[in-house]
PDB file of C-alpha atoms and ligand atoms in Angstrom:
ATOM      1  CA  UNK A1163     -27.479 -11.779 -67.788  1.00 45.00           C
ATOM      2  CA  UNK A1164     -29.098 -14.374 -69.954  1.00 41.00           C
ATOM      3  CA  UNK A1165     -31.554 -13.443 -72.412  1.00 42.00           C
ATOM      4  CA  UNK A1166     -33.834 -16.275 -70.815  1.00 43.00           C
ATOM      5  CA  UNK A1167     -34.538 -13.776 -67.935  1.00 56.00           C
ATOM      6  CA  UNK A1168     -34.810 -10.089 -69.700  1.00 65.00           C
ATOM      7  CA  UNK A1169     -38.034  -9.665 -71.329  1.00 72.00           C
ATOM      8  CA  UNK A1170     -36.272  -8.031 -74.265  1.00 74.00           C
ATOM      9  CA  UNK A1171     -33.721  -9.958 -74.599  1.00 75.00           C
ATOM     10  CA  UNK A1172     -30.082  -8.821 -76.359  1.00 75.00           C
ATOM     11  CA  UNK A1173     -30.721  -9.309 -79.922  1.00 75.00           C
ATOM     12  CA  UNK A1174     -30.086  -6.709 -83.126  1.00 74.00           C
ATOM     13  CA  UNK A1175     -33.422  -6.012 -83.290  1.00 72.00           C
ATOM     14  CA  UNK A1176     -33.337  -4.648 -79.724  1.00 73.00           C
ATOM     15  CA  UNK A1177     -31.096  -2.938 -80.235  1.00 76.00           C
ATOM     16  CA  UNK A1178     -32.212  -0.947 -82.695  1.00 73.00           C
ATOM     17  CA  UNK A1179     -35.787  -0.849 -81.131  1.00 63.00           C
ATOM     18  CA  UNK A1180     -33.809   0.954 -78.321  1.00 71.00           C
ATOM     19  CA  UNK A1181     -31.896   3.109 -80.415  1.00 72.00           C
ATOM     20  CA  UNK A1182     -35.141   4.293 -82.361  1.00 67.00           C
ATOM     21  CA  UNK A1183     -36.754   4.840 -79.085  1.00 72.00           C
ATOM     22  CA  UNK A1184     -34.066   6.852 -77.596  1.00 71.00           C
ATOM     23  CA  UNK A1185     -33.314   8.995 -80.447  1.00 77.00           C
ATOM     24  CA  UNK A1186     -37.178   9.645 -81.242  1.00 79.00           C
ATOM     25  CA  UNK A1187     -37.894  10.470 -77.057  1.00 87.00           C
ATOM     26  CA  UNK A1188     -34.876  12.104 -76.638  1.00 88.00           C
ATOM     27  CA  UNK A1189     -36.309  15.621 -76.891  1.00 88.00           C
ATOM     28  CA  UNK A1190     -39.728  14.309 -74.666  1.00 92.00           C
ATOM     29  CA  UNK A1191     -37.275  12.506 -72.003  1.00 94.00           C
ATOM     30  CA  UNK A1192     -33.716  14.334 -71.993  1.00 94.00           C
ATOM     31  CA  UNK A1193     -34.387  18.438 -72.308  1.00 92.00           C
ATOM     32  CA  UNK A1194     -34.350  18.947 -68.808  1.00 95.00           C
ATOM     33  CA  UNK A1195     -31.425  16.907 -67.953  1.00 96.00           C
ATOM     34  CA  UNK A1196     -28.117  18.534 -68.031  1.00 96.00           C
ATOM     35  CA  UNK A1197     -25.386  18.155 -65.234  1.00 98.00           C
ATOM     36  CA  UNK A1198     -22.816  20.638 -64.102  1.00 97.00           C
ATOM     37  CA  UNK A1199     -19.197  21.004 -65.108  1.00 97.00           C
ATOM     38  CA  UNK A1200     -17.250  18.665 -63.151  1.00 97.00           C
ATOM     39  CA  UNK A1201     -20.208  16.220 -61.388  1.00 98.00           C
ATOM     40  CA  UNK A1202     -19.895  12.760 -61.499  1.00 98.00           C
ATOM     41  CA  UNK A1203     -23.092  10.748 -63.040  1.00 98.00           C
ATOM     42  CA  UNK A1204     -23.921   7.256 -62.521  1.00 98.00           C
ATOM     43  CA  UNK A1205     -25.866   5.980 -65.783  1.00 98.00           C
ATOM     44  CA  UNK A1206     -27.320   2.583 -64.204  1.00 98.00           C
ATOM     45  CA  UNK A1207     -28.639  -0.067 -66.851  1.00 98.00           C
ATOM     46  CA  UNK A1208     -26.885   2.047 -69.368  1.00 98.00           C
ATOM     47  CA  UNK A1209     -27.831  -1.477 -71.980  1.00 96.00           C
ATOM     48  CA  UNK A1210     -26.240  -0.518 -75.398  1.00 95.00           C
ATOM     49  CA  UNK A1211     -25.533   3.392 -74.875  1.00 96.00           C
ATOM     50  CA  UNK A1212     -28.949   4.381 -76.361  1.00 92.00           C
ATOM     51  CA  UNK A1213     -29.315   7.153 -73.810  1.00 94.00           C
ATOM     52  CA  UNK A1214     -25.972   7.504 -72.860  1.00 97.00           C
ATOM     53  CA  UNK A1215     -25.491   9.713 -75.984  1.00 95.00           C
ATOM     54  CA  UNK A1216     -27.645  11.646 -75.185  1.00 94.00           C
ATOM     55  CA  UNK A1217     -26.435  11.912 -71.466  1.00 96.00           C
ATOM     56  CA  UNK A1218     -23.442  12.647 -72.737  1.00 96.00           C
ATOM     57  CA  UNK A1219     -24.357  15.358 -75.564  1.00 94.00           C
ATOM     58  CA  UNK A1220     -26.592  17.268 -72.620  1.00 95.00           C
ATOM     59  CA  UNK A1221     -24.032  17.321 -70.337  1.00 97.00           C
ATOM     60  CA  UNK A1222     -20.647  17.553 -72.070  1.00 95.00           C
ATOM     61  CA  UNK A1223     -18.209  18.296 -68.744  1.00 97.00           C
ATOM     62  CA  UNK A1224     -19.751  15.661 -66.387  1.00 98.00           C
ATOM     63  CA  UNK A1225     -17.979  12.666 -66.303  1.00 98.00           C
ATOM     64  CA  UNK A1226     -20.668   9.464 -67.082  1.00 98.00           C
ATOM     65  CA  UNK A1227     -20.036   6.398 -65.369  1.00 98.00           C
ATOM     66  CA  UNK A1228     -22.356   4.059 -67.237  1.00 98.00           C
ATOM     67  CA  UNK A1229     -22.907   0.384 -66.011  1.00 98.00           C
ATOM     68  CA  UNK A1230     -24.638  -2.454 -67.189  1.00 98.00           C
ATOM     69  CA  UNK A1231     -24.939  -6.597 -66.162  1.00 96.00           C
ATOM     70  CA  UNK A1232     -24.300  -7.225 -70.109  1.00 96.00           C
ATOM     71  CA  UNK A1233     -20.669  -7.414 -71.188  1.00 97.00           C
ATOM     72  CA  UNK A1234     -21.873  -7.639 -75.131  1.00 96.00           C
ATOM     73  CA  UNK A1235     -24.478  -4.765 -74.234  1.00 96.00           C
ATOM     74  CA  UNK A1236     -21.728  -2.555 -72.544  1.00 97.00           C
ATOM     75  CA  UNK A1237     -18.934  -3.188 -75.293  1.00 97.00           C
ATOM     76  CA  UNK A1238     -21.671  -1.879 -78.389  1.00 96.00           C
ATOM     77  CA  UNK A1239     -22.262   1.212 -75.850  1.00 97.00           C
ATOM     78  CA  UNK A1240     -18.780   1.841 -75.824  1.00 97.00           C
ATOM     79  CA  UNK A1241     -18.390   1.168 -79.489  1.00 97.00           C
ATOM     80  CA  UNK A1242     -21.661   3.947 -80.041  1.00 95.00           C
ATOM     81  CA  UNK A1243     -20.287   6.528 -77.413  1.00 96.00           C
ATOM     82  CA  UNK A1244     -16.814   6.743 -79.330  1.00 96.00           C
ATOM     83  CA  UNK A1245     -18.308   6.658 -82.953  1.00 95.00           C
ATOM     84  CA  UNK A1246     -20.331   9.590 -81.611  1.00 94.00           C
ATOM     85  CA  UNK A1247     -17.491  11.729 -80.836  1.00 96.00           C
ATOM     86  CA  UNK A1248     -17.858  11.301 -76.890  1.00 96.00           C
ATOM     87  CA  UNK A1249     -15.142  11.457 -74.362  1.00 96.00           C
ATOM     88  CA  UNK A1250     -16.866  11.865 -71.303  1.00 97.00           C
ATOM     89  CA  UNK A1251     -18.638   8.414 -70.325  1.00 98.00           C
ATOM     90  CA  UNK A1252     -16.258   5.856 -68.727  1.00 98.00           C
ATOM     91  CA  UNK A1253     -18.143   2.465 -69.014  1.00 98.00           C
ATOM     92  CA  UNK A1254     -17.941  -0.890 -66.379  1.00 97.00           C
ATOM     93  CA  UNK A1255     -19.983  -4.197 -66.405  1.00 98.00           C
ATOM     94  CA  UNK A1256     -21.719  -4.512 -63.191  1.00 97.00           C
ATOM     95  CA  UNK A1257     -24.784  -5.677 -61.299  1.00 97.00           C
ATOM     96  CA  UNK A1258     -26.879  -2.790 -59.577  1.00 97.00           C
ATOM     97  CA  UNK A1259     -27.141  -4.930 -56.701  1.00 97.00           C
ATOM     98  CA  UNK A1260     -23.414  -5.508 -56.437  1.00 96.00           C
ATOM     99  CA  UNK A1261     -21.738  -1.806 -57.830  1.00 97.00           C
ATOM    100  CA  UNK A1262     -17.812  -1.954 -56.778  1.00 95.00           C
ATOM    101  CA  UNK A1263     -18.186   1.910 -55.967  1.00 98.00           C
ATOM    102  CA  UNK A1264     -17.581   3.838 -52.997  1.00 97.00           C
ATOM    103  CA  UNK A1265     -20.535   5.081 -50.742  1.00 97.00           C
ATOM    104  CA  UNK A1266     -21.542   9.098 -51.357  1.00 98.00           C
ATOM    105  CA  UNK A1267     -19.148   8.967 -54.956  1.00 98.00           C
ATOM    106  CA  UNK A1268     -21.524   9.912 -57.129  1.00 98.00           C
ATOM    107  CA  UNK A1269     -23.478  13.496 -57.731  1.00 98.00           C
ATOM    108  CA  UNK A1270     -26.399  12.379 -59.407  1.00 98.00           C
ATOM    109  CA  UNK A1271     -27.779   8.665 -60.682  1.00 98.00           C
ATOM    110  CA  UNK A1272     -29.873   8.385 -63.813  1.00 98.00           C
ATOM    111  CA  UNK A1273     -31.883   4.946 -64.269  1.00 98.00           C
ATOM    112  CA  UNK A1274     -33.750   4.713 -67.668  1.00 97.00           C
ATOM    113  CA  UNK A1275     -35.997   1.747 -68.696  1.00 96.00           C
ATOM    114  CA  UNK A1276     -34.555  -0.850 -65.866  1.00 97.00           C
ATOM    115  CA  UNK A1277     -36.485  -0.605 -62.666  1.00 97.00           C
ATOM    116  CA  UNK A1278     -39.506  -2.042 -64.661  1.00 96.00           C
ATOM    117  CA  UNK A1279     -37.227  -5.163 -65.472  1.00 94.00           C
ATOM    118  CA  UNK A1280     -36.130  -5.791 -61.224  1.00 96.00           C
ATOM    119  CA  UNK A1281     -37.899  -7.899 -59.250  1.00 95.00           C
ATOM    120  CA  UNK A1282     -36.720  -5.619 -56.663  1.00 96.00           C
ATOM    121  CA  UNK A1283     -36.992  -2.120 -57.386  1.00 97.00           C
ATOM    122  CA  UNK A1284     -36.890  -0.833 -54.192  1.00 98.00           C
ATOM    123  CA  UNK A1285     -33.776  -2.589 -52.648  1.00 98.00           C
ATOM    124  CA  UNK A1286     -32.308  -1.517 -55.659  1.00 98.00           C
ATOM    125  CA  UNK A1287     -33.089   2.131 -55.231  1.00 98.00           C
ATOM    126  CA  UNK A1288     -31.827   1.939 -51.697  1.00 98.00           C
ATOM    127  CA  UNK A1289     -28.229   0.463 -52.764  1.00 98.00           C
ATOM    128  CA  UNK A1290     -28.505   3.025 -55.316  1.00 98.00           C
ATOM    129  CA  UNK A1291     -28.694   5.676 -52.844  1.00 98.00           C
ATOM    130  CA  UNK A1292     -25.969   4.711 -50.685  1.00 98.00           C
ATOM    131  CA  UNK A1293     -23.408   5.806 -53.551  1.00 98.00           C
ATOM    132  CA  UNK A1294     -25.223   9.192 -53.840  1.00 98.00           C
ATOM    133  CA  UNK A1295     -23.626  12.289 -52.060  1.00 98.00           C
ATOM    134  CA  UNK A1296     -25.775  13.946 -49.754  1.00 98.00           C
ATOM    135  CA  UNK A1297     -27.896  16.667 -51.489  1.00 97.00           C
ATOM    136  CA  UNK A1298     -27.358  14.705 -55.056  1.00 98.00           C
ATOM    137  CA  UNK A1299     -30.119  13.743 -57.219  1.00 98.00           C
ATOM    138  CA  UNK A1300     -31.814  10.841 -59.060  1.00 98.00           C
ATOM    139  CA  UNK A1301     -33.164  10.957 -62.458  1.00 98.00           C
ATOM    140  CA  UNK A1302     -35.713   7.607 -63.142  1.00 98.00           C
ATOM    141  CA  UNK A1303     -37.648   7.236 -66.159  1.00 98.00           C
ATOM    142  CA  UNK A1304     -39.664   4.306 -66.946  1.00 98.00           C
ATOM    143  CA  UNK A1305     -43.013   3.751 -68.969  1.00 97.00           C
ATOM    144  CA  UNK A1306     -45.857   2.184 -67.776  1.00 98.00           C
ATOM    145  CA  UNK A1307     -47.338  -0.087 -70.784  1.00 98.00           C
ATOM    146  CA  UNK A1308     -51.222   0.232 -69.206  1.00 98.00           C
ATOM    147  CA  UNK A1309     -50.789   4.412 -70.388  1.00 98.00           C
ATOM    148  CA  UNK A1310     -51.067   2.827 -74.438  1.00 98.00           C
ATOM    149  CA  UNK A1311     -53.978   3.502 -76.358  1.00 98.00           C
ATOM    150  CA  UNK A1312     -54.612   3.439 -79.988  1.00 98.00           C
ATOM    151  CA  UNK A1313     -57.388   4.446 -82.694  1.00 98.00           C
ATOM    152  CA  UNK A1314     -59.188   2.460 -84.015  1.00 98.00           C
ATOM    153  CA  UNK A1315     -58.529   0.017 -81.317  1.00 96.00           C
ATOM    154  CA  UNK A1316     -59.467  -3.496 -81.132  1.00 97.00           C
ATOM    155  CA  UNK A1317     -59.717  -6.132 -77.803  1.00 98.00           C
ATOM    156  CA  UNK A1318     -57.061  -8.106 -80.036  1.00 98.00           C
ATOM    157  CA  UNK A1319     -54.423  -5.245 -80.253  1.00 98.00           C
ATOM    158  CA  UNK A1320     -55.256  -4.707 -76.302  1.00 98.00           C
ATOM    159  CA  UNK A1321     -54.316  -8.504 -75.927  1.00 98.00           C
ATOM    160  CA  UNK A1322     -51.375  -8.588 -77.506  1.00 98.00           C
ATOM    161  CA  UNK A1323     -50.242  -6.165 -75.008  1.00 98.00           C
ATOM    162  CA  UNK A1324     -51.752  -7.772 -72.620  1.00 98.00           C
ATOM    163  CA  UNK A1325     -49.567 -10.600 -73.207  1.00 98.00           C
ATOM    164  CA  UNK A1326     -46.374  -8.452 -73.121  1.00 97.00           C
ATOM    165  CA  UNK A1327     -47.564  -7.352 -69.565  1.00 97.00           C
ATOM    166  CA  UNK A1328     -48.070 -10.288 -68.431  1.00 97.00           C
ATOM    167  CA  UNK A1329     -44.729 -12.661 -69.646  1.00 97.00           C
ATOM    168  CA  UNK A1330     -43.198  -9.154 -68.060  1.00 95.00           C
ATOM    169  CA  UNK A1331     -44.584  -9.743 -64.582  1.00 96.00           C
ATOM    170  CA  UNK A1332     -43.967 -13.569 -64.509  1.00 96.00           C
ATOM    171  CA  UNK A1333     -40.216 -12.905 -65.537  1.00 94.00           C
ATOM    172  CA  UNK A1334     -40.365 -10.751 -61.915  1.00 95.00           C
ATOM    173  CA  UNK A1335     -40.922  -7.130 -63.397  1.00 96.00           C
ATOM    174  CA  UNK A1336     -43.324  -4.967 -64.295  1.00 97.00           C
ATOM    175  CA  UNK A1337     -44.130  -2.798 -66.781  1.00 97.00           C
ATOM    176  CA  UNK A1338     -46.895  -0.666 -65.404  1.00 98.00           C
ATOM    177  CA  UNK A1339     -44.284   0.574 -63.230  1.00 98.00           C
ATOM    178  CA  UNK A1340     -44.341   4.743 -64.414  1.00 98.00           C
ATOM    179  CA  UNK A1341     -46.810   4.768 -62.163  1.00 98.00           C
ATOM    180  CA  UNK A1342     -45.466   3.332 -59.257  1.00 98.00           C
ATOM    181  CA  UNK A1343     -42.619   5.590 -59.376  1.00 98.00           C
ATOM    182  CA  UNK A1344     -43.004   8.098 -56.795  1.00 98.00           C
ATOM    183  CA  UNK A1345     -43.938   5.191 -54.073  1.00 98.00           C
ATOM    184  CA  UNK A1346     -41.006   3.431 -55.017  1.00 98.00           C
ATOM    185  CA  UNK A1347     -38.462   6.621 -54.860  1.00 98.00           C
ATOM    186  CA  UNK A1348     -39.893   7.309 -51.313  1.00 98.00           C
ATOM    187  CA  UNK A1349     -39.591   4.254 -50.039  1.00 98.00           C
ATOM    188  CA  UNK A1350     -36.181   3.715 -50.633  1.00 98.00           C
ATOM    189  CA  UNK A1351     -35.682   7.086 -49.128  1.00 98.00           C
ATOM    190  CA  UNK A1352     -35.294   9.527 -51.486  1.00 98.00           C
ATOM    191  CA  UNK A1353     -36.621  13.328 -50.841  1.00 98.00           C
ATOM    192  CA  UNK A1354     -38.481  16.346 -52.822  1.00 98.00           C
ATOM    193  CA  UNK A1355     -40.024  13.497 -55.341  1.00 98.00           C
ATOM    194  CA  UNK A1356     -41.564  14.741 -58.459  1.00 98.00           C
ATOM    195  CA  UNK A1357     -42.485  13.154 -61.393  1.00 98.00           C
ATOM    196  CA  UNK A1358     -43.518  14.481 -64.822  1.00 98.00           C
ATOM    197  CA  UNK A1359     -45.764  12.541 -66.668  1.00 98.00           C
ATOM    198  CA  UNK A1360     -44.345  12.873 -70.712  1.00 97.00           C
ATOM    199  CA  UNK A1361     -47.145  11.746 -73.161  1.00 96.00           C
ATOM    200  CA  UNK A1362     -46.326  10.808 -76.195  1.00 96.00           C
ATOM    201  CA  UNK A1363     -49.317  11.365 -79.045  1.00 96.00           C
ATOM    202  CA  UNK A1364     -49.280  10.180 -82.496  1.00 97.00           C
ATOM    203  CA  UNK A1365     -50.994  10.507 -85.686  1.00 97.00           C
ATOM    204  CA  UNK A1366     -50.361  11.343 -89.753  1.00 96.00           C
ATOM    205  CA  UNK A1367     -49.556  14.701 -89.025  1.00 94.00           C
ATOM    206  CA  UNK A1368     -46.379  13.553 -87.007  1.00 92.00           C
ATOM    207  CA  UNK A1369     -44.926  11.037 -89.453  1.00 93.00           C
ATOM    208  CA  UNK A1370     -41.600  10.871 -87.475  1.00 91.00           C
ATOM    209  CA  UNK A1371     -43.435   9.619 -84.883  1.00 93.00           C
ATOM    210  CA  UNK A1372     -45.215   6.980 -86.813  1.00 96.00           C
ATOM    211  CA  UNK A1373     -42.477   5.398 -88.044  1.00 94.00           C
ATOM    212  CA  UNK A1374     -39.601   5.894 -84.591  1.00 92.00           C
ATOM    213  CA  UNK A1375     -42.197   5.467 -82.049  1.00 94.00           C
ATOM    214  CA  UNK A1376     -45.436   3.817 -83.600  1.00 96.00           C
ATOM    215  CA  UNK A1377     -43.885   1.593 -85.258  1.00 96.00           C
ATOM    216  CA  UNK A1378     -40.389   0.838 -84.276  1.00 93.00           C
ATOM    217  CA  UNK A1379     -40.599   1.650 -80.418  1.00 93.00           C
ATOM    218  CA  UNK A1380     -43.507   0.113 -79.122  1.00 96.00           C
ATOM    219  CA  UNK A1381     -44.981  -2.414 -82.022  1.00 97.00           C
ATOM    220  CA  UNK A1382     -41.401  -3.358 -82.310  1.00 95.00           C
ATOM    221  CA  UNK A1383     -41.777  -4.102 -78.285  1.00 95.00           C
ATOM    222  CA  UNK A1384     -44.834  -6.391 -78.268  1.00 97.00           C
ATOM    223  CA  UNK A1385     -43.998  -8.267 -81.856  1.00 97.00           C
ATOM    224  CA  UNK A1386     -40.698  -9.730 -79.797  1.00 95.00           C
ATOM    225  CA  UNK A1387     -42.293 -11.590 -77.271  1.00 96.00           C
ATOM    226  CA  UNK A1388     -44.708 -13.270 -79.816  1.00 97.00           C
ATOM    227  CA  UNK A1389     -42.823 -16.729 -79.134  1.00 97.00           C
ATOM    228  CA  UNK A1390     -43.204 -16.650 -75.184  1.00 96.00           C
ATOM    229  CA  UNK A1391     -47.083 -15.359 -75.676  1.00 98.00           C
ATOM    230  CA  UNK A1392     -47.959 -18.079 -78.364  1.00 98.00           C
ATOM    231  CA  UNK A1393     -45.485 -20.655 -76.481  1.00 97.00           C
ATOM    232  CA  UNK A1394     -46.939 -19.536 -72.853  1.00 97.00           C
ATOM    233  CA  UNK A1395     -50.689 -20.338 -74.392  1.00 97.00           C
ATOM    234  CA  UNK A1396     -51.551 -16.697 -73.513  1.00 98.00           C
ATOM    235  CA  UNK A1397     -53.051 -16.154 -76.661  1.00 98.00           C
ATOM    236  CA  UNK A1398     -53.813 -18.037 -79.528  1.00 98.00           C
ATOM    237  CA  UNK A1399     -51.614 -17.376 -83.597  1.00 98.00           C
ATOM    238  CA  UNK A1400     -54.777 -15.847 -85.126  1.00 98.00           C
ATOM    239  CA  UNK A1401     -55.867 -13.469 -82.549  1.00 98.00           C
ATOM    240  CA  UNK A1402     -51.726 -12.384 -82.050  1.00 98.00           C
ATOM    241  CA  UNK A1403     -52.018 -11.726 -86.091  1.00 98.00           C
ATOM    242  CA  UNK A1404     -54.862  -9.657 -85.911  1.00 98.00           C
ATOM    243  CA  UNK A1405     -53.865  -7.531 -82.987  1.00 98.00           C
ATOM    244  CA  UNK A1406     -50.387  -6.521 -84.268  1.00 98.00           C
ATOM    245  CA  UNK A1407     -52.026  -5.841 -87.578  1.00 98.00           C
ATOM    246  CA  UNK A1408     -55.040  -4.249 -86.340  1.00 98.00           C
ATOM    247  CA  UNK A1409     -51.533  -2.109 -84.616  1.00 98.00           C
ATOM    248  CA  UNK A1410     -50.363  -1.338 -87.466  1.00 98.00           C
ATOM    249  CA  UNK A1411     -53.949  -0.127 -88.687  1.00 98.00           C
ATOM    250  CA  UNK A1412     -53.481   2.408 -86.381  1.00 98.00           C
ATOM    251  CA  UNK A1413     -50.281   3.686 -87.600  1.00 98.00           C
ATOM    252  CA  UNK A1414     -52.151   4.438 -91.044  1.00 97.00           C
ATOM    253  CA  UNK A1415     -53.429   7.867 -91.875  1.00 96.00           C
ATOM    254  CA  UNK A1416     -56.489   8.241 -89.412  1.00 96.00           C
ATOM    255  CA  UNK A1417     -55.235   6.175 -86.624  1.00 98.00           C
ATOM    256  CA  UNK A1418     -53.819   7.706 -83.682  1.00 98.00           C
ATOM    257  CA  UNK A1419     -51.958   6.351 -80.716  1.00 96.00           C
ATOM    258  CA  UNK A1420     -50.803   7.420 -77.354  1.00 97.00           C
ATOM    259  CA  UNK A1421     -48.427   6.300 -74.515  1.00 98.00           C
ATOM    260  CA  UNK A1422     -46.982   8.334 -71.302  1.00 98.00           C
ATOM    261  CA  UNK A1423     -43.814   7.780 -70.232  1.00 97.00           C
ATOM    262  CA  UNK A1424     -42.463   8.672 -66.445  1.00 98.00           C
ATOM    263  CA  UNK A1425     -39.768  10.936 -65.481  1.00 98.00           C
ATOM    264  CA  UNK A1426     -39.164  11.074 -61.554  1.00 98.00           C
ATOM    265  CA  UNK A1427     -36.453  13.609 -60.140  1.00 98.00           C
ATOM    266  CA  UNK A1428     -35.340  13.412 -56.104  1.00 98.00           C
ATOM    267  CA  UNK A1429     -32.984  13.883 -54.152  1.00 98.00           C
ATOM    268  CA  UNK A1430     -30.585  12.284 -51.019  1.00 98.00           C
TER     269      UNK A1430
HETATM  270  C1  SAM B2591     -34.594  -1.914 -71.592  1.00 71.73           C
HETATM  271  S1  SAM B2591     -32.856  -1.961 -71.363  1.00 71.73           S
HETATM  272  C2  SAM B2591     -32.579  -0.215 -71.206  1.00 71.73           C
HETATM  273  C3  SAM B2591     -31.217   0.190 -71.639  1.00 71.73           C
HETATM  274  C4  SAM B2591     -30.990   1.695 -71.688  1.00 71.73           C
HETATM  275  N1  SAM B2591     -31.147   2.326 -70.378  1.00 71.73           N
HETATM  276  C5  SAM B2591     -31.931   2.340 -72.679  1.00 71.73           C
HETATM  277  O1  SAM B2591     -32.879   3.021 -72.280  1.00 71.73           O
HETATM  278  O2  SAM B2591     -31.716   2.144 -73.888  1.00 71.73           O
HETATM  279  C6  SAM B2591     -32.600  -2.534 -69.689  1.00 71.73           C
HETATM  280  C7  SAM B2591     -31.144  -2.762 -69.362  1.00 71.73           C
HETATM  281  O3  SAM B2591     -31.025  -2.992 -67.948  1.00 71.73           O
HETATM  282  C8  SAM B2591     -29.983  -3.929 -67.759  1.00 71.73           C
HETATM  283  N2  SAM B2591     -30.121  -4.531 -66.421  1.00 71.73           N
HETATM  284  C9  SAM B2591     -31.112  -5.326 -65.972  1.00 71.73           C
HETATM  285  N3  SAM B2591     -30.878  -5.685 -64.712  1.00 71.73           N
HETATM  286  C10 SAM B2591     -29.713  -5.120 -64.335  1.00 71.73           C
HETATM  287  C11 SAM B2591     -28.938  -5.133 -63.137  1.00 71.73           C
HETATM  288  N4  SAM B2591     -29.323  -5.834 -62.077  1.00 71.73           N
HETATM  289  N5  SAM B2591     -27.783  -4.427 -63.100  1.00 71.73           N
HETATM  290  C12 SAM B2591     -27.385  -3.734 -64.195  1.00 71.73           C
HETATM  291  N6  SAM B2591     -28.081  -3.676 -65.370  1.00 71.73           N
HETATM  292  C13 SAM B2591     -29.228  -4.375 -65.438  1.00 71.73           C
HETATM  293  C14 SAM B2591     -30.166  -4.911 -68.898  1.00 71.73           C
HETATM  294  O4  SAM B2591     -28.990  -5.650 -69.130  1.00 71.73           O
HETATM  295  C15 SAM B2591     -30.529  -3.977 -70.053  1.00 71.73           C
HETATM  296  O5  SAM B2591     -29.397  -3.572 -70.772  1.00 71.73           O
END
């Protein structure tokens, strides 16, 4: 996958943006996630292993079968897993469209932060499903960027992630899709949807949050599409300054800022 057509793209920055937001959420996102002894887990979009650890810490006798369409992404996940200690998460480069697995040879599928980025999220929950076992289980989680809010907030912070949004949507994705998740699970067939909502709330009092979500999650998100915003004409240098800084205003003791994340559960 080229970074031309991933809104994030595959640079160091990413991934440490992803690695901060993993191991700040992991708590928020990952608690209730543990598989049994002996299952077989699909990690789809696995990118570079930022929840995989965690997937594999939760659940240390399931074997992990993590996938993802970037070779350079996959080898640093592999790289992170066995630095970590892990011996449980076999990795592959592959296409969710295209998986070279066997129908029904998986017990449960987990999908973190990728549906948002498919043009189509359905189809891919459907081929998805087809390498589920009957009575198995899917595990989505996605965020839905129209959930942010800040104090004090200003219409040029709310533009600049506007602009993320938007290049988002025109690159065939979308990232107000934590809401969409329990249409999109049923449609591609799934059963006995649910989906916790997971807000995340920060101010002074929580300075790990600050800095690993404030700051180096979601700021960290919108400052890295500046040069498709600015080049794209969405928004003009000056009013792009002042929103990320009027952002960072609200990191500062007596801001606050909020964001809910989406986990969906289901089963085949
Ligand atoms: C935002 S990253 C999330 C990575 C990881 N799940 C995490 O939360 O840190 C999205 C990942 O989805 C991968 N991806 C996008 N489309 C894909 C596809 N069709 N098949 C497999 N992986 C895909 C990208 O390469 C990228 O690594």
């Amino acid at each position: 996958m080229s970074d031309a057509c991933y809104v994030h793209g595959y640079s160091q920055r990413e991934k440490e943006r992803l690695a901060d937001q993993a191991d700040t959420l992991s708590r928020l996102l990952h608690h209730d996630t543990a598989y049994p002894a002996g299952s077989r887990v699909l990690e789809c979009g696995c990118g570079t292993g930022a929840q995989t650890v965690h997937l594999a810490a939760g659940s240390p006798q399931a074997t992990i079968v993590s996938v993802d369409l970037s070779r350079s992404s996959v080898e640093a996940a592999q790289t992170r897993i066995r630095t970590a200690g892990y011996t449980n998460v076999e990795f592959q480069v592959g296409d969710i469209f295209n998986l070279p697995f066997e129908e029904q040879s998986f017990d449960h599928l987990f999908v973190c932060f990728v549906l948002e980025h498919l043009t189509e999220a359905v189809e891919a929950l459907r081929r998805l499903r087809r390498l589920l076992r009957a009575g198995g289980s899917i595990t989505a989680i996605e965020g839905d960027h129209g959930s942010w809010y800040c104090h004090p907030q200003t219409p040029q912070a709310s533009r600049t992630v506007e602009c993320l949004i938007d290049i988002q949507a025109r690159m065939g994705g979308d990232s107000l899709i934590g809401r969409r998740l329990y249409p999109l699970l049923v449609e591609a067939g799934f059963e006995s949807v649910r989906v916790s909502p997971r807000m995340v709330y920060v101010d002074a009092s929580r300075p790990e949050l600050v800095e690993g979500f404030s700051k180096k999650t979601f700021i960290a998100m919108v400052e890295g599409v500046r040069d498709q915003a600015l080049s794209l004409g969405l928004i003009d240098p000056v009013t792009w300054e002042k929103g990320i800084a009027d952002m960072y205003r609200a990191t500062e003791p007596g801001g606050t800022f909020c964001y809910t994340f989406f986990k969906a559960h289901a089963l085949k």
